[in-house]
Amino acid sequence: NAGVMQNPRHLVRRRGQEARLRCSPMKGHSHVYWYRQLPEEGLKFMVYLQKENIIDESGMPKERFSAEFPKEGPSILRIQQVVRGDSAAYFCASSPGPNTGELFFGEGSRLTVL
Amino acid sequence: ILNVEQSPQSLHVQEGDSTNFTCSFPSSNFYALHWYRWETAKSPEALFVMTLNGDEKKKGRISATLNTKEGYSYLYIKGSQPEDSATYLCAPASGSARQLTFGSGTQLTVLP
């Protein structure tokens, strides 16, 4: 049973480009969470999605960031017009349902903006 | 935004020593408290999910206690081993969607 898969593991973008990070949850999990770890900081909640629904996006920056979790396929975190401050590790986690206990994390996608 | 504090920030112990860390969190609107273990270059892995005041959980040499009334949890490691070296994160679940707010973690290094 594969765990949470994130890709790419490493992504380099120039300022102004777009970054797309993908997350495939564990089999049977329909809830996905995205967290960001800025350099020298802890994990910060960004967004919580269920299939085709955004449940909580209170941690998402108001501009340039969006997330989706379509009926088919992985969840995608999209960052438009990246800036150097977006350089961070982005972690995805999944759970089988809401309020169902532990989250299962992927190994993260590390974005570097030049 | 919840204020979650973990102490100490980092800790070095000798192999065989027992140790403990603290997690403090707001006691209002509490739903659950998670502990995760995060080894370098790997993904965070759940240790415990605790919900009830007075809860105590144990997994091998690692155990945790929870006080929801005063808003703290302790994680204990008995007889530390080098493979216990990792960052230990606590995260209370709160809000309408029960999302986790992570502390900055306690970085444990066990010296052989």
PDB file of C-alpha atoms in Angstrom:
ATOM      1  CA  ASN A   1       0.000   0.000   0.000  1.00  0.00           C
ATOM      2  CA  ALA A   2       1.816   3.067  -1.212  1.00  0.00           C
ATOM      3  CA  GLY A   3       2.017   6.008   1.117  1.00  0.00           C
ATOM      4  CA  VAL A   4       1.339   9.618   0.275  1.00  0.00           C
ATOM      5  CA  MET A   5       3.207  10.443  -2.912  1.00  0.00           C
ATOM      6  CA  GLN A   6       4.370  13.928  -3.725  1.00  0.00           C
ATOM      7  CA  ASN A   7       6.035  15.145  -6.876  1.00  0.00           C
ATOM      8  CA  PRO A   8       8.208  16.660  -7.866  1.00  0.00           C
ATOM      9  CA  ARG A   9      10.455  16.203  -4.846  1.00  0.00           C
ATOM     10  CA  HIS A  10      12.522  19.174  -5.910  1.00  0.00           C
ATOM     11  CA  LEU A  11      11.464  22.048  -8.129  1.00  0.00           C
ATOM     12  CA  VAL A  12      13.438  25.085  -9.216  1.00  0.00           C
ATOM     13  CA  ARG A  13      11.649  28.080 -10.661  1.00  0.00           C
ATOM     14  CA  ARG A  14      12.652  31.608 -11.631  1.00  0.00           C
ATOM     15  CA  ARG A  15      10.757  34.560 -10.255  1.00  0.00           C
ATOM     16  CA  GLY A  16       7.494  35.070 -12.123  1.00  0.00           C
ATOM     17  CA  GLN A  17       7.107  31.456 -13.210  1.00  0.00           C
ATOM     18  CA  GLU A  18       4.420  29.064 -12.031  1.00  0.00           C
ATOM     19  CA  ALA A  19       4.951  26.125  -9.703  1.00  0.00           C
ATOM     20  CA  ARG A  20       2.662  23.099  -9.575  1.00  0.00           C
ATOM     21  CA  LEU A  21       3.029  20.576  -6.787  1.00  0.00           C
ATOM     22  CA  ARG A  22       1.149  17.301  -6.864  1.00  0.00           C
ATOM     23  CA  CYS A  23      -0.008  15.024  -4.088  1.00  0.00           C
ATOM     24  CA  SER A  24      -1.533  11.572  -4.404  1.00  0.00           C
ATOM     25  CA  PRO A  25      -3.071  10.547  -1.070  1.00  0.00           C
ATOM     26  CA  MET A  26      -2.927   7.086   0.369  1.00  0.00           C
ATOM     27  CA  LYS A  27      -5.326   4.620  -1.182  1.00  0.00           C
ATOM     28  CA  GLY A  28      -8.753   5.027   0.353  1.00  0.00           C
ATOM     29  CA  HIS A  29      -8.050   8.515   1.690  1.00  0.00           C
ATOM     30  CA  SER A  30     -10.331  11.275   0.468  1.00  0.00           C
ATOM     31  CA  HIS A  31      -9.020  14.140   2.603  1.00  0.00           C
ATOM     32  CA  VAL A  32      -5.862  16.066   1.778  1.00  0.00           C
ATOM     33  CA  TYR A  33      -3.988  18.737   3.725  1.00  0.00           C
ATOM     34  CA  TRP A  34      -1.179  20.984   2.546  1.00  0.00           C
ATOM     35  CA  TYR A  35       1.438  22.397   4.911  1.00  0.00           C
ATOM     36  CA  ARG A  36       4.365  24.705   4.233  1.00  0.00           C
ATOM     37  CA  GLN A  37       7.694  24.764   6.016  1.00  0.00           C
ATOM     38  CA  LEU A  38       9.618  27.987   5.466  1.00  0.00           C
ATOM     39  CA  PRO A  39      13.362  27.951   6.207  1.00  0.00           C
ATOM     40  CA  GLU A  40      14.022  27.816   9.959  1.00  0.00           C
ATOM     41  CA  GLU A  41      10.299  27.560  10.710  1.00  0.00           C
ATOM     42  CA  GLY A  42       7.816  24.834  11.578  1.00  0.00           C
ATOM     43  CA  LEU A  43       4.978  23.335   9.578  1.00  0.00           C
ATOM     44  CA  LYS A  44       2.237  25.848   8.828  1.00  0.00           C
ATOM     45  CA  PHE A  45      -1.253  24.782   7.742  1.00  0.00           C
ATOM     46  CA  MET A  46      -2.301  26.043   4.320  1.00  0.00           C
ATOM     47  CA  VAL A  47      -5.407  24.269   3.083  1.00  0.00           C
ATOM     48  CA  TYR A  48      -7.639  21.265   3.712  1.00  0.00           C
ATOM     49  CA  LEU A  49      -9.494  19.670   0.810  1.00  0.00           C
ATOM     50  CA  GLN A  50     -11.914  16.878   0.224  1.00  0.00           C
ATOM     51  CA  LYS A  51     -12.605  15.520  -3.227  1.00  0.00           C
ATOM     52  CA  GLU A  52     -13.850  18.468  -5.335  1.00  0.00           C
ATOM     53  CA  ASN A  53     -14.234  20.683  -2.240  1.00  0.00           C
ATOM     54  CA  ILE A  54     -12.096  23.133  -0.328  1.00  0.00           C
ATOM     55  CA  ILE A  55     -12.984  22.648   3.339  1.00  0.00           C
ATOM     56  CA  ASP A  56     -10.631  25.158   4.969  1.00  0.00           C
ATOM     57  CA  GLU A  57      -8.222  27.504   3.194  1.00  0.00           C
ATOM     58  CA  SER A  58      -7.580  29.795   6.126  1.00  0.00           C
ATOM     59  CA  GLY A  59      -3.810  29.285   5.868  1.00  0.00           C
ATOM     60  CA  MET A  60      -3.502  30.067   2.171  1.00  0.00           C
ATOM     61  CA  PRO A  61      -1.983  33.387   1.080  1.00  0.00           C
ATOM     62  CA  LYS A  62      -4.710  35.503  -0.475  1.00  0.00           C
ATOM     63  CA  GLU A  63      -2.987  35.917  -3.818  1.00  0.00           C
ATOM     64  CA  ARG A  64      -1.122  33.665  -6.253  1.00  0.00           C
ATOM     65  CA  PHE A  65      -1.846  30.434  -4.348  1.00  0.00           C
ATOM     66  CA  SER A  66      -4.607  27.980  -5.192  1.00  0.00           C
ATOM     67  CA  ALA A  67      -5.330  24.334  -4.499  1.00  0.00           C
ATOM     68  CA  GLU A  68      -7.608  21.716  -5.914  1.00  0.00           C
ATOM     69  CA  PHE A  69      -8.439  18.081  -5.378  1.00  0.00           C
ATOM     70  CA  PRO A  70     -10.395  16.857  -8.392  1.00  0.00           C
ATOM     71  CA  LYS A  71     -12.623  13.822  -8.513  1.00  0.00           C
ATOM     72  CA  GLU A  72      -9.935  11.995 -10.436  1.00  0.00           C
ATOM     73  CA  GLY A  73      -6.216  12.505 -10.048  1.00  0.00           C
ATOM     74  CA  PRO A  74      -3.929  14.057  -7.482  1.00  0.00           C
ATOM     75  CA  SER A  75      -4.385  17.179  -5.428  1.00  0.00           C
ATOM     76  CA  ILE A  76      -2.497  20.131  -6.898  1.00  0.00           C
ATOM     77  CA  LEU A  77      -1.057  23.146  -5.127  1.00  0.00           C
ATOM     78  CA  ARG A  78      -0.462  25.902  -7.646  1.00  0.00           C
ATOM     79  CA  ILE A  79       1.673  28.970  -7.062  1.00  0.00           C
ATOM     80  CA  GLN A  80       1.528  31.627  -9.759  1.00  0.00           C
ATOM     81  CA  GLN A  81       4.230  34.251 -10.360  1.00  0.00           C
ATOM     82  CA  VAL A  82       6.529  32.788  -7.734  1.00  0.00           C
ATOM     83  CA  VAL A  83       8.728  35.053  -5.625  1.00  0.00           C
ATOM     84  CA  ARG A  84      11.833  34.206  -3.611  1.00  0.00           C
ATOM     85  CA  GLY A  85       9.771  34.121  -0.404  1.00  0.00           C
ATOM     86  CA  ASP A  86       7.843  31.138  -1.760  1.00  0.00           C
ATOM     87  CA  SER A  87      10.978  28.996  -1.444  1.00  0.00           C
ATOM     88  CA  ALA A  88      10.003  26.354   1.087  1.00  0.00           C
ATOM     89  CA  ALA A  89       9.180  22.710   1.590  1.00  0.00           C
ATOM     90  CA  TYR A  90       5.547  21.923   0.872  1.00  0.00           C
ATOM     91  CA  PHE A  91       4.135  18.855   2.610  1.00  0.00           C
ATOM     92  CA  CYS A  92       0.959  17.031   1.807  1.00  0.00           C
ATOM     93  CA  ALA A  93      -0.884  14.760   4.234  1.00  0.00           C
ATOM     94  CA  SER A  94      -3.970  12.620   3.866  1.00  0.00           C
ATOM     95  CA  SER A  95      -6.574  10.954   6.048  1.00  0.00           C
ATOM     96  CA  PRO A  96      -9.460   8.599   5.320  1.00  0.00           C
ATOM     97  CA  GLY A  97     -12.030  11.073   6.584  1.00  0.00           C
ATOM     98  CA  PRO A  98     -12.551  14.120   8.770  1.00  0.00           C
ATOM     99  CA  ASN A  99     -11.659  13.914  12.428  1.00  0.00           C
ATOM    100  CA  THR A 100     -10.284  10.422  11.933  1.00  0.00           C
ATOM    101  CA  GLY A 101      -7.078  10.774  13.838  1.00  0.00           C
ATOM    102  CA  GLU A 102      -3.577  10.771  12.519  1.00  0.00           C
ATOM    103  CA  LEU A 103      -2.442  12.284   9.276  1.00  0.00           C
ATOM    104  CA  PHE A 104      -0.157  10.445   6.892  1.00  0.00           C
ATOM    105  CA  PHE A 105       2.477  12.696   5.402  1.00  0.00           C
ATOM    106  CA  GLY A 106       4.344  12.645   2.139  1.00  0.00           C
ATOM    107  CA  GLU A 107       8.056  13.395   1.954  1.00  0.00           C
ATOM    108  CA  GLY A 108       7.504  16.903   0.717  1.00  0.00           C
ATOM    109  CA  SER A 109       8.262  18.980  -2.361  1.00  0.00           C
ATOM    110  CA  ARG A 110      11.084  21.461  -2.033  1.00  0.00           C
ATOM    111  CA  LEU A 111      10.592  24.594  -4.090  1.00  0.00           C
ATOM    112  CA  THR A 112      13.516  26.876  -4.777  1.00  0.00           C
ATOM    113  CA  VAL A 113      12.847  30.204  -6.448  1.00  0.00           C
ATOM    114  CA  LEU A 114      15.871  31.796  -8.080  1.00  0.00           C
TER     115      LEU A 114
ATOM    116  CA  ILE B   1      -3.795  31.297  14.956  1.00  0.00           C
ATOM    117  CA  LEU B   2      -3.109  29.017  17.915  1.00  0.00           C
ATOM    118  CA  ASN B   3      -0.049  29.577  20.073  1.00  0.00           C
ATOM    119  CA  VAL B   4       1.617  26.173  20.439  1.00  0.00           C
ATOM    120  CA  GLU B   5       4.861  26.100  22.369  1.00  0.00           C
ATOM    121  CA  GLN B   6       7.295  23.219  22.702  1.00  0.00           C
ATOM    122  CA  SER B   7      10.229  23.050  25.040  1.00  0.00           C
ATOM    123  CA  PRO B   8      13.065  22.584  25.016  1.00  0.00           C
ATOM    124  CA  GLN B   9      13.848  23.600  21.444  1.00  0.00           C
ATOM    125  CA  SER B  10      16.685  21.092  21.313  1.00  0.00           C
ATOM    126  CA  LEU B  11      18.115  18.458  23.566  1.00  0.00           C
ATOM    127  CA  HIS B  12      21.217  16.268  23.605  1.00  0.00           C
ATOM    128  CA  VAL B  13      21.183  13.177  25.808  1.00  0.00           C
ATOM    129  CA  GLN B  14      23.392  10.155  26.237  1.00  0.00           C
ATOM    130  CA  GLU B  15      22.258   6.730  25.117  1.00  0.00           C
ATOM    131  CA  GLY B  16      20.302   5.115  27.921  1.00  0.00           C
ATOM    132  CA  ASP B  17      19.102   8.382  29.459  1.00  0.00           C
ATOM    133  CA  SER B  18      15.400   9.017  29.875  1.00  0.00           C
ATOM    134  CA  THR B  19      14.028  12.339  28.740  1.00  0.00           C
ATOM    135  CA  ASN B  20      10.828  14.301  28.364  1.00  0.00           C
ATOM    136  CA  PHE B  21       9.507  17.276  26.417  1.00  0.00           C
ATOM    137  CA  THR B  22       6.612  19.650  26.910  1.00  0.00           C
ATOM    138  CA  CYS B  23       3.889  20.903  24.585  1.00  0.00           C
ATOM    139  CA  SER B  24       1.688  23.823  25.657  1.00  0.00           C
ATOM    140  CA  PHE B  25      -1.462  24.801  23.785  1.00  0.00           C
ATOM    141  CA  PRO B  26      -4.656  26.793  24.344  1.00  0.00           C
ATOM    142  CA  SER B  27      -7.112  24.743  26.381  1.00  0.00           C
ATOM    143  CA  SER B  28     -10.218  26.324  24.832  1.00  0.00           C
ATOM    144  CA  ASN B  29     -11.880  24.711  21.801  1.00  0.00           C
ATOM    145  CA  PHE B  30      -9.692  21.665  22.245  1.00  0.00           C
ATOM    146  CA  TYR B  31     -10.443  18.633  20.110  1.00  0.00           C
ATOM    147  CA  ALA B  32      -7.339  16.433  20.023  1.00  0.00           C
ATOM    148  CA  LEU B  33      -3.586  16.544  20.499  1.00  0.00           C
ATOM    149  CA  HIS B  34      -1.242  14.836  18.052  1.00  0.00           C
ATOM    150  CA  TRP B  35       2.421  13.910  18.520  1.00  0.00           C
ATOM    151  CA  TYR B  36       4.599  13.277  15.471  1.00  0.00           C
ATOM    152  CA  ARG B  37       8.148  12.073  15.059  1.00  0.00           C
ATOM    153  CA  TRP B  38      10.127  13.595  12.183  1.00  0.00           C
ATOM    154  CA  GLU B  39      13.453  12.175  11.155  1.00  0.00           C
ATOM    155  CA  THR B  40      15.714  14.181   8.878  1.00  0.00           C
ATOM    156  CA  ALA B  41      14.959  13.683   5.174  1.00  0.00           C
ATOM    157  CA  LYS B  42      11.821  11.697   5.955  1.00  0.00           C
ATOM    158  CA  SER B  43       8.165  12.568   6.469  1.00  0.00           C
ATOM    159  CA  PRO B  44       6.513  13.213   9.838  1.00  0.00           C
ATOM    160  CA  GLU B  45       5.130  10.032  11.347  1.00  0.00           C
ATOM    161  CA  ALA B  46       2.302   9.913  13.861  1.00  0.00           C
ATOM    162  CA  LEU B  47       3.093   8.690  17.359  1.00  0.00           C
ATOM    163  CA  PHE B  48      -0.070   9.415  19.303  1.00  0.00           C
ATOM    164  CA  VAL B  49      -3.462  11.055  18.951  1.00  0.00           C
ATOM    165  CA  MET B  50      -4.951  11.933  22.317  1.00  0.00           C
ATOM    166  CA  THR B  51      -8.359  13.378  23.053  1.00  0.00           C
ATOM    167  CA  LEU B  52      -9.339  12.884  26.700  1.00  0.00           C
ATOM    168  CA  ASN B  53      -8.071  14.800  29.703  1.00  0.00           C
ATOM    169  CA  GLY B  54      -5.793  12.503  31.672  1.00  0.00           C
ATOM    170  CA  ASP B  55      -5.123  10.305  28.646  1.00  0.00           C
ATOM    171  CA  GLU B  56      -1.896   8.339  28.732  1.00  0.00           C
ATOM    172  CA  LYS B  57      -0.606   6.505  25.675  1.00  0.00           C
ATOM    173  CA  LYS B  58       2.402   4.292  25.223  1.00  0.00           C
ATOM    174  CA  LYS B  59       4.292   2.861  22.271  1.00  0.00           C
ATOM    175  CA  GLY B  60       7.345   0.882  23.238  1.00  0.00           C
ATOM    176  CA  ARG B  61       9.693   3.168  25.179  1.00  0.00           C
ATOM    177  CA  ILE B  62       7.741   6.292  24.287  1.00  0.00           C
ATOM    178  CA  SER B  63       4.732   7.504  26.231  1.00  0.00           C
ATOM    179  CA  ALA B  64       2.645  10.663  26.425  1.00  0.00           C
ATOM    180  CA  THR B  65       0.226  12.294  28.830  1.00  0.00           C
ATOM    181  CA  LEU B  66      -2.428  14.920  28.246  1.00  0.00           C
ATOM    182  CA  ASN B  67      -3.928  17.660  30.422  1.00  0.00           C
ATOM    183  CA  THR B  68      -6.629  19.464  28.476  1.00  0.00           C
ATOM    184  CA  LYS B  69      -7.767  21.653  31.370  1.00  0.00           C
ATOM    185  CA  GLU B  70      -4.412  23.394  31.688  1.00  0.00           C
ATOM    186  CA  GLY B  71      -3.356  22.884  28.084  1.00  0.00           C
ATOM    187  CA  TYR B  72      -0.230  20.783  28.118  1.00  0.00           C
ATOM    188  CA  SER B  73       1.111  17.399  27.097  1.00  0.00           C
ATOM    189  CA  TYR B  74       4.329  15.618  28.002  1.00  0.00           C
ATOM    190  CA  LEU B  75       6.218  13.143  25.834  1.00  0.00           C
ATOM    191  CA  TYR B  76       8.558  10.745  27.624  1.00  0.00           C
ATOM    192  CA  ILE B  77      11.272   8.555  26.156  1.00  0.00           C
ATOM    193  CA  LYS B  78      12.684   5.890  28.439  1.00  0.00           C
ATOM    194  CA  GLY B  79      16.221   4.624  27.828  1.00  0.00           C
ATOM    195  CA  SER B  80      16.919   6.788  24.766  1.00  0.00           C
ATOM    196  CA  GLN B  81      18.618   5.137  21.794  1.00  0.00           C
ATOM    197  CA  PRO B  82      20.466   6.798  18.888  1.00  0.00           C
ATOM    198  CA  GLU B  83      17.584   5.834  16.571  1.00  0.00           C
ATOM    199  CA  ASP B  84      15.300   8.029  18.696  1.00  0.00           C
ATOM    200  CA  SER B  85      17.140  11.059  17.331  1.00  0.00           C
ATOM    201  CA  ALA B  86      14.512  13.130  15.522  1.00  0.00           C
ATOM    202  CA  THR B  87      12.360  16.217  15.878  1.00  0.00           C
ATOM    203  CA  TYR B  88       9.234  15.619  17.935  1.00  0.00           C
ATOM    204  CA  LEU B  89       6.261  17.752  16.977  1.00  0.00           C
ATOM    205  CA  CYS B  90       3.031  18.303  18.825  1.00  0.00           C
ATOM    206  CA  ALA B  91      -0.097  19.626  17.142  1.00  0.00           C
ATOM    207  CA  PRO B  92      -3.471  20.418  18.691  1.00  0.00           C
ATOM    208  CA  ALA B  93      -6.471  19.963  16.431  1.00  0.00           C
ATOM    209  CA  SER B  94      -8.950  22.833  16.543  1.00  0.00           C
ATOM    210  CA  GLY B  95     -11.215  24.977  14.434  1.00  0.00           C
ATOM    211  CA  SER B  96     -14.333  23.949  12.607  1.00  0.00           C
ATOM    212  CA  ALA B  97     -12.301  21.714  10.318  1.00  0.00           C
ATOM    213  CA  ARG B  98     -10.074  20.371  13.122  1.00  0.00           C
ATOM    214  CA  GLN B  99      -6.901  21.319  11.299  1.00  0.00           C
ATOM    215  CA  LEU B 100      -3.603  20.794  13.088  1.00  0.00           C
ATOM    216  CA  THR B 101      -1.424  23.647  14.302  1.00  0.00           C
ATOM    217  CA  PHE B 102       2.116  22.391  14.723  1.00  0.00           C
ATOM    218  CA  GLY B 103       4.599  23.541  17.315  1.00  0.00           C
ATOM    219  CA  SER B 104       8.182  24.216  16.265  1.00  0.00           C
ATOM    220  CA  GLY B 105       9.251  20.897  17.702  1.00  0.00           C
ATOM    221  CA  THR B 106      11.881  19.572  20.064  1.00  0.00           C
ATOM    222  CA  GLN B 107      14.994  18.332  18.277  1.00  0.00           C
ATOM    223  CA  LEU B 108      16.396  15.346  20.143  1.00  0.00           C
ATOM    224  CA  THR B 109      19.910  14.030  19.588  1.00  0.00           C
ATOM    225  CA  VAL B 110      20.872  10.821  21.373  1.00  0.00           C
ATOM    226  CA  LEU B 111      24.620  10.385  21.599  1.00  0.00           C
ATOM    227  CA  PRO B 112      26.026   6.847  21.547  1.00  0.00           C
TER     228      PRO B 112
END
